[in-house]
């Protein structure tokens, strides 16, 4: 579970699978709950769980939202390698992403990419989208290097740097800053290119990819808008 004040906590809920379990359904994935723990020797024990909001049904009912939500939870798990290290900003990002996916506030693919960009920022890996990632030469610049950390000027450009469409970089900036009107105006080709850059950046920093990311359904790329703990 990812907690508001204590980061990731590993816990066991005894008897949760029994038919008469009082809080089994409240500990489903994609749930935002208020939980009481008993501190154990190796694993904490869940004594009580009260639901704040369960996003599960709404997320699972829509395949793009479900695959995006799974990637959100796996990312949060990977970014909290140290147990009980506070990560309030990441916790709030996870809750916000699940709420957006459940309410269909924005296309699921854009919600996921926005979450990944902001989560990388929280982890200290925010990509350079204007100024050069190496020398801070004011941009925008035409080249983009994943190992360098984003946009690079001609003098710093490593061999093999990509040349994404400038509109794609503007899309990533809109997702990072929360400019949803600008983000949703982007074309499907720019969304796909942006998703590829985001995935490459995340994989570079994590040193291996997410298992859930290749399964994310991007079919909504051109669609119109339509206090506690989140279990991972």
mmCIF file of C-alpha atoms in Angstrom:
data_model
loop_
_atom_site.group_PDB
_atom_site.id
_atom_site.type_symbol
_atom_site.label_atom_id
_atom_site.label_comp_id
_atom_site.label_asym_id
_atom_site.label_seq_id
_atom_site.Cartn_x
_atom_site.Cartn_y
_atom_site.Cartn_z
ATOM 1 C CA UNK A 1 0.000 0.000 0.000
ATOM 2 C CA UNK A 2 1.096 3.561 -0.694
ATOM 3 C CA UNK A 3 0.310 5.747 2.292
ATOM 4 C CA UNK A 4 -0.020 9.484 2.614
ATOM 5 C CA UNK A 5 2.536 9.954 5.380
ATOM 6 C CA UNK A 6 4.618 6.787 5.553
ATOM 7 C CA UNK A 7 5.298 5.888 1.927
ATOM 8 C CA UNK A 8 5.039 2.240 0.951
ATOM 9 C CA UNK A 9 3.859 -0.140 3.653
ATOM 10 C CA UNK A 10 3.738 -3.914 3.316
ATOM 11 C CA UNK A 11 0.877 -5.436 5.254
ATOM 12 C CA UNK A 12 -1.248 -8.562 5.497
ATOM 13 C CA UNK A 13 -5.021 -8.621 5.914
ATOM 14 C CA UNK A 14 -5.832 -11.872 7.680
ATOM 15 C CA UNK A 15 -8.980 -13.662 6.591
ATOM 16 C CA UNK A 16 -9.592 -11.156 3.812
ATOM 17 C CA UNK A 17 -10.722 -13.857 1.367
ATOM 18 C CA UNK A 18 -13.412 -15.226 3.641
ATOM 19 C CA UNK A 19 -17.005 -14.661 2.585
ATOM 20 C CA UNK A 20 -17.781 -12.823 5.828
ATOM 21 C CA UNK A 21 -14.672 -10.638 5.695
ATOM 22 C CA UNK A 22 -15.561 -7.129 6.874
ATOM 23 C CA UNK A 23 -13.036 -5.301 4.731
ATOM 24 C CA UNK A 24 -12.000 -7.654 1.925
ATOM 25 C CA UNK A 25 -13.608 -5.625 -0.857
ATOM 26 C CA UNK A 26 -12.175 -2.390 0.530
ATOM 27 C CA UNK A 27 -8.633 -3.610 -0.114
ATOM 28 C CA UNK A 28 -9.081 -4.232 -3.830
ATOM 29 C CA UNK A 29 -6.547 -2.579 -6.179
ATOM 30 C CA UNK A 30 -7.426 1.005 -7.204
ATOM 31 C CA UNK A 31 -8.988 1.680 -3.781
ATOM 32 C CA UNK A 32 -8.499 4.819 -1.685
ATOM 33 C CA UNK A 33 -9.044 3.807 1.916
ATOM 34 C CA UNK A 34 -8.487 4.770 5.533
ATOM 35 C CA UNK A 35 -6.605 1.908 7.181
ATOM 36 C CA UNK A 36 -5.582 1.063 10.710
ATOM 37 C CA UNK A 37 -2.464 -1.095 11.128
ATOM 38 C CA UNK A 38 -1.001 -3.202 13.879
ATOM 39 C CA UNK A 39 2.790 -3.074 13.616
ATOM 40 C CA UNK A 40 4.140 -6.557 13.038
ATOM 41 C CA UNK A 41 7.625 -8.025 13.109
ATOM 42 C CA UNK A 42 8.002 -8.311 9.320
ATOM 43 C CA UNK A 43 4.635 -7.285 7.904
ATOM 44 C CA UNK A 44 2.098 -4.921 9.421
ATOM 45 C CA UNK A 45 -1.393 -6.318 10.002
ATOM 46 C CA UNK A 46 -4.542 -4.590 8.780
ATOM 47 C CA UNK A 47 -6.969 -4.188 11.670
ATOM 48 C CA UNK A 48 -9.569 -1.965 10.035
ATOM 49 C CA UNK A 49 -10.287 -0.452 6.619
ATOM 50 C CA UNK A 50 -12.852 2.189 5.698
ATOM 51 C CA UNK A 51 -13.430 3.132 2.069
ATOM 52 C CA UNK A 52 -12.895 6.731 0.983
ATOM 53 C CA UNK A 53 -13.494 5.944 -2.667
ATOM 54 C CA UNK A 54 -13.123 2.783 -4.700
ATOM 55 C CA UNK A 55 -11.985 3.571 -8.230
ATOM 56 C CA UNK A 56 -11.863 -0.103 -9.207
ATOM 57 C CA UNK A 57 -15.231 -0.601 -10.884
ATOM 58 C CA UNK A 58 -15.028 2.566 -12.984
ATOM 59 C CA UNK A 59 -11.414 1.913 -13.991
ATOM 60 C CA UNK A 60 -11.896 -1.765 -14.818
ATOM 61 C CA UNK A 61 -15.027 -1.091 -16.903
ATOM 62 C CA UNK A 62 -12.920 0.765 -19.492
ATOM 63 C CA UNK A 63 -9.963 -1.140 -20.931
ATOM 64 C CA UNK A 64 -7.775 1.892 -21.767
ATOM 65 C CA UNK A 65 -8.374 3.223 -18.246
ATOM 66 C CA UNK A 66 -7.609 -0.178 -16.715
ATOM 67 C CA UNK A 67 -4.311 -0.638 -18.557
ATOM 68 C CA UNK A 68 -3.293 2.955 -17.797
ATOM 69 C CA UNK A 69 -4.258 2.528 -14.137
ATOM 70 C CA UNK A 70 -2.205 -0.637 -13.858
ATOM 71 C CA UNK A 71 0.820 1.230 -15.223
ATOM 72 C CA UNK A 72 0.217 4.042 -12.705
ATOM 73 C CA UNK A 73 0.255 1.585 -9.785
ATOM 74 C CA UNK A 74 3.319 -0.277 -11.044
ATOM 75 C CA UNK A 75 5.194 3.004 -11.494
ATOM 76 C CA UNK A 76 4.311 4.094 -7.959
ATOM 77 C CA UNK A 77 5.532 0.742 -6.650
ATOM 78 C CA UNK A 78 8.832 1.020 -8.543
ATOM 79 C CA UNK A 79 9.446 4.594 -7.419
ATOM 80 C CA UNK A 80 9.009 3.705 -3.742
ATOM 81 C CA UNK A 81 11.735 1.113 -3.340
ATOM 82 C CA UNK A 82 12.407 2.133 0.256
ATOM 83 C CA UNK A 83 9.599 1.145 2.608
ATOM 84 C CA UNK A 84 8.119 3.733 4.971
ATOM 85 C CA UNK A 85 9.896 6.624 3.230
ATOM 86 C CA UNK A 86 7.333 9.492 3.020
ATOM 87 C CA UNK A 87 6.292 10.432 -0.517
ATOM 88 C CA UNK A 88 3.283 12.712 -0.213
ATOM 89 C CA UNK A 89 3.616 14.233 -3.692
ATOM 90 C CA UNK A 90 3.655 10.801 -5.333
ATOM 91 C CA UNK A 91 0.676 9.706 -3.238
ATOM 92 C CA UNK A 92 -1.323 12.747 -4.399
ATOM 93 C CA UNK A 93 -0.303 12.117 -8.018
ATOM 94 C CA UNK A 94 -1.571 8.522 -7.806
ATOM 95 C CA UNK A 95 -4.904 9.576 -6.299
ATOM 96 C CA UNK A 96 -5.316 12.306 -8.924
ATOM 97 C CA UNK A 97 -4.515 9.926 -11.782
ATOM 98 C CA UNK A 98 -6.948 7.253 -10.561
ATOM 99 C CA UNK A 99 -9.672 9.867 -10.102
ATOM 100 C CA UNK A 100 -9.132 11.184 -13.641
ATOM 101 C CA UNK A 101 -9.217 7.648 -15.072
ATOM 102 C CA UNK A 102 -12.370 6.690 -13.144
ATOM 103 C CA UNK A 103 -14.215 9.897 -14.043
ATOM 104 C CA UNK A 104 -13.024 9.857 -17.703
ATOM 105 C CA UNK A 105 -11.919 13.456 -17.197
ATOM 106 C CA UNK A 106 -9.275 13.177 -19.927
ATOM 107 C CA UNK A 107 -8.193 10.455 -22.381
ATOM 108 C CA UNK A 108 -6.549 7.621 -20.466
ATOM 109 C CA UNK A 109 -3.327 7.716 -22.483
ATOM 110 C CA UNK A 110 -2.807 11.392 -21.740
ATOM 111 C CA UNK A 111 -3.571 10.877 -18.033
ATOM 112 C CA UNK A 112 -0.924 8.147 -17.895
ATOM 113 C CA UNK A 113 1.729 10.195 -19.698
ATOM 114 C CA UNK A 114 0.999 13.207 -17.480
ATOM 115 C CA UNK A 115 1.354 11.017 -14.401
ATOM 116 C CA UNK A 116 4.630 9.489 -15.615
ATOM 117 C CA UNK A 117 6.142 12.894 -16.407
ATOM 118 C CA UNK A 118 5.133 14.333 -13.046
ATOM 119 C CA UNK A 119 6.228 11.205 -11.169
ATOM 120 C CA UNK A 120 9.644 11.456 -12.810
ATOM 121 C CA UNK A 121 9.748 15.095 -11.773
ATOM 122 C CA UNK A 122 9.002 14.123 -8.154
ATOM 123 C CA UNK A 123 11.814 11.555 -8.355
ATOM 124 C CA UNK A 124 14.231 14.247 -9.571
ATOM 125 C CA UNK A 125 14.185 13.178 -13.219
ATOM 126 C CA UNK A 126 12.110 15.937 -14.805
ATOM 127 C CA UNK A 127 13.007 16.044 -18.520
ATOM 128 C CA UNK A 128 14.355 19.232 -20.088
ATOM 129 C CA UNK A 129 11.743 20.289 -22.644
ATOM 130 C CA UNK A 130 13.103 23.688 -23.645
ATOM 131 C CA UNK A 131 16.583 24.584 -22.422
ATOM 132 C CA UNK A 132 19.470 22.219 -23.090
ATOM 133 C CA UNK A 133 19.597 19.363 -20.593
ATOM 134 C CA UNK A 134 23.402 19.536 -20.467
ATOM 135 C CA UNK A 135 24.452 23.173 -20.639
ATOM 136 C CA UNK A 136 21.122 24.981 -20.034
ATOM 137 C CA UNK A 137 21.422 26.881 -23.326
ATOM 138 C CA UNK A 138 17.989 28.538 -23.784
ATOM 139 C CA UNK A 139 15.772 26.690 -26.235
ATOM 140 C CA UNK A 140 13.698 25.318 -27.736
ATOM 141 C CA UNK A 141 16.095 22.895 -29.413
ATOM 142 C CA UNK A 142 15.398 20.433 -32.209
ATOM 143 C CA UNK A 143 17.173 17.391 -30.774
ATOM 144 C CA UNK A 144 16.120 15.155 -27.883
ATOM 145 C CA UNK A 145 18.383 12.706 -26.046
ATOM 146 C CA UNK A 146 16.970 10.259 -23.525
ATOM 147 C CA UNK A 147 20.354 9.550 -21.827
ATOM 148 C CA UNK A 148 21.020 13.301 -21.596
ATOM 149 C CA UNK A 149 17.626 13.923 -20.019
ATOM 150 C CA UNK A 150 15.686 15.763 -22.719
ATOM 151 C CA UNK A 151 16.228 18.515 -25.252
ATOM 152 C CA UNK A 152 19.832 19.222 -26.213
ATOM 153 C CA UNK A 153 21.486 22.066 -28.110
ATOM 154 C CA UNK A 154 23.609 21.423 -31.252
ATOM 155 C CA UNK A 155 26.860 21.684 -29.268
ATOM 156 C CA UNK A 156 25.761 19.079 -26.678
ATOM 157 C CA UNK A 157 23.843 16.766 -28.988
ATOM 158 C CA UNK A 158 24.988 13.138 -28.540
ATOM 159 C CA UNK A 159 25.172 10.796 -31.473
ATOM 160 C CA UNK A 160 21.856 9.110 -32.087
ATOM 161 C CA UNK A 161 19.699 11.894 -30.650
ATOM 162 C CA UNK A 162 16.109 11.927 -31.849
ATOM 163 C CA UNK A 163 14.406 14.783 -33.682
ATOM 164 C CA UNK A 164 10.798 14.732 -32.449
ATOM 165 C CA UNK A 165 8.178 17.031 -33.890
ATOM 166 C CA UNK A 166 8.228 20.353 -31.987
ATOM 167 C CA UNK A 167 4.485 19.909 -31.422
ATOM 168 C CA UNK A 168 5.242 16.671 -29.548
ATOM 169 C CA UNK A 169 7.574 18.500 -27.161
ATOM 170 C CA UNK A 170 4.859 21.129 -26.647
ATOM 171 C CA UNK A 171 2.453 18.295 -25.799
ATOM 172 C CA UNK A 172 4.832 16.922 -23.166
ATOM 173 C CA UNK A 173 5.215 20.390 -21.676
ATOM 174 C CA UNK A 174 1.416 20.755 -21.550
ATOM 175 C CA UNK A 175 1.065 17.403 -19.758
ATOM 176 C CA UNK A 176 3.810 18.294 -17.290
ATOM 177 C CA UNK A 177 2.274 21.676 -16.471
ATOM 178 C CA UNK A 178 -1.387 20.591 -16.529
ATOM 179 C CA UNK A 179 -2.439 22.561 -19.621
ATOM 180 C CA UNK A 180 -5.136 20.073 -20.632
ATOM 181 C CA UNK A 181 -6.732 22.193 -23.351
ATOM 182 C CA UNK A 182 -3.409 22.324 -25.186
ATOM 183 C CA UNK A 183 -2.713 18.640 -24.516
ATOM 184 C CA UNK A 184 -6.073 17.410 -25.804
ATOM 185 C CA UNK A 185 -5.709 19.492 -28.965
ATOM 186 C CA UNK A 186 -2.675 17.411 -29.984
ATOM 187 C CA UNK A 187 -3.017 15.027 -32.906
ATOM 188 C CA UNK A 188 -2.794 11.245 -32.554
ATOM 189 C CA UNK A 189 0.653 11.127 -34.198
ATOM 190 C CA UNK A 190 2.055 13.578 -31.658
ATOM 191 C CA UNK A 191 0.441 11.661 -28.786
ATOM 192 C CA UNK A 192 2.037 8.416 -29.943
ATOM 193 C CA UNK A 193 5.425 10.039 -30.391
ATOM 194 C CA UNK A 194 5.152 11.684 -26.980
ATOM 195 C CA UNK A 195 4.195 8.395 -25.322
ATOM 196 C CA UNK A 196 7.272 6.777 -26.855
ATOM 197 C CA UNK A 197 9.555 9.484 -25.460
ATOM 198 C CA UNK A 198 7.966 9.271 -22.000
ATOM 199 C CA UNK A 199 8.288 5.476 -21.924
ATOM 200 C CA UNK A 200 11.935 5.682 -23.048
ATOM 201 C CA UNK A 201 12.763 8.244 -20.350
ATOM 202 C CA UNK A 202 11.110 6.183 -17.629
ATOM 203 C CA UNK A 203 12.834 2.981 -18.737
ATOM 204 C CA UNK A 204 16.206 4.748 -18.803
ATOM 205 C CA UNK A 205 15.836 5.988 -15.230
ATOM 206 C CA UNK A 206 14.370 2.770 -13.839
ATOM 207 C CA UNK A 207 16.991 0.756 -15.775
ATOM 208 C CA UNK A 208 14.286 -1.623 -16.975
ATOM 209 C CA UNK A 209 10.820 -1.184 -18.393
ATOM 210 C CA UNK A 210 7.454 -1.577 -16.735
ATOM 211 C CA UNK A 211 5.752 -4.897 -17.359
ATOM 212 C CA UNK A 212 2.386 -3.160 -17.714
ATOM 213 C CA UNK A 213 3.432 -0.411 -20.128
ATOM 214 C CA UNK A 214 3.447 -2.496 -23.356
ATOM 215 C CA UNK A 215 -0.144 -3.538 -22.569
ATOM 216 C CA UNK A 216 -1.480 0.024 -22.329
ATOM 217 C CA UNK A 217 -4.353 0.561 -24.753
ATOM 218 C CA UNK A 218 -3.762 3.785 -26.704
ATOM 219 C CA UNK A 219 -6.995 3.457 -28.685
ATOM 220 C CA UNK A 220 -8.402 6.574 -26.996
ATOM 221 C CA UNK A 221 -5.703 8.759 -28.549
ATOM 222 C CA UNK A 222 -8.191 10.605 -30.737
ATOM 223 C CA UNK A 223 -11.251 10.318 -28.499
ATOM 224 C CA UNK A 224 -13.061 13.368 -27.181
ATOM 225 C CA UNK A 225 -13.069 14.350 -23.525
ATOM 226 C CA UNK A 226 -15.628 12.633 -22.098
ATOM 227 C CA UNK A 227 -6.509 10.647 3.325
ATOM 228 C CA UNK A 228 -5.345 7.413 3.220
ATOM 229 C CA UNK A 229 -3.939 4.597 1.257
ATOM 230 C CA UNK A 230 -3.963 3.344 -2.285
ATOM 231 C CA UNK A 231 -3.066 -0.363 -2.526
ATOM 232 C CA UNK A 232 -0.416 -1.089 -5.126
#
